[in-house]
Amino acid sequence: MSAEEQLAVFVRVLLGLVLGAFVGLEREFRGHEAGIRTNALVCGAATLFGAVSLELGDDRVAAGVVQGIGFIGAGIVFQRGRSVHGVTTAATIWMMAALGLAIASRMYLLACLVAVMVVLLLELAPVSDWVLARSRPRGWRRSIEGGRASGGDASEGPPVS
């Protein structure tokens, strides 16, 4: 691989770092576990792994990114009592890996548009909370990311889905 080609890969990794940091900024602002550095590193690493995968002509490297990020995401999700936390953070990390692979595949416009959509989607959390608060009886609270709720005695109120 020539020096010029390596610089082109570096620019792609740099774009992955920037887009990951852009998404991570929203997570950092909201006080979630995986912020600017985590999202930037995941997206940049996925870009680099994807570029290596393309250079070697071996899709197994890129496939390994998907499996590895799934493993990391599973470690992010944790349960405390009846509450589950980290699902959205894990999904965001998985999306950052997908963005990195898209950048490695030179799908720059797609990656940029998806990064913007991810931030917009993550910014909908207050809307989701508002809808959830009005869809459950009083005394119920949000405890599971993704729209499920729990609270009170297990025999009272609507079932947790």
C-alpha angles and dihedrals in degrees: 000000000000125000089251092054091048090052089051089054090048090054089051091050089048090053089050090052092049095048091045090050090049091056091039090055089065091049091047091049090053092048098244125155099251109054138157099319097043095048093043092050094047093049093044093047092048089051091052093046089048092051091050089048091053092045092051092042088229118126091193091082092057090043088054089058090059092049094044094050089048088056092048091047091053089055091053094056113082138169126226111185106306093342127093119201135185101038094121091044090052091048090049091052090050090050090051089056090051090049090051092052090048090053091048087054089053094249092139100155092047092050093049093048092047091049090054091047091050092053091047090049093049089050089060090075093102090051090050091049091049092051092046092049090056096043097058131064118258114283094037118114136190110261107150121059113238098050107296122127140198139179143129122032117340089238094056130077130002120335119263107247 
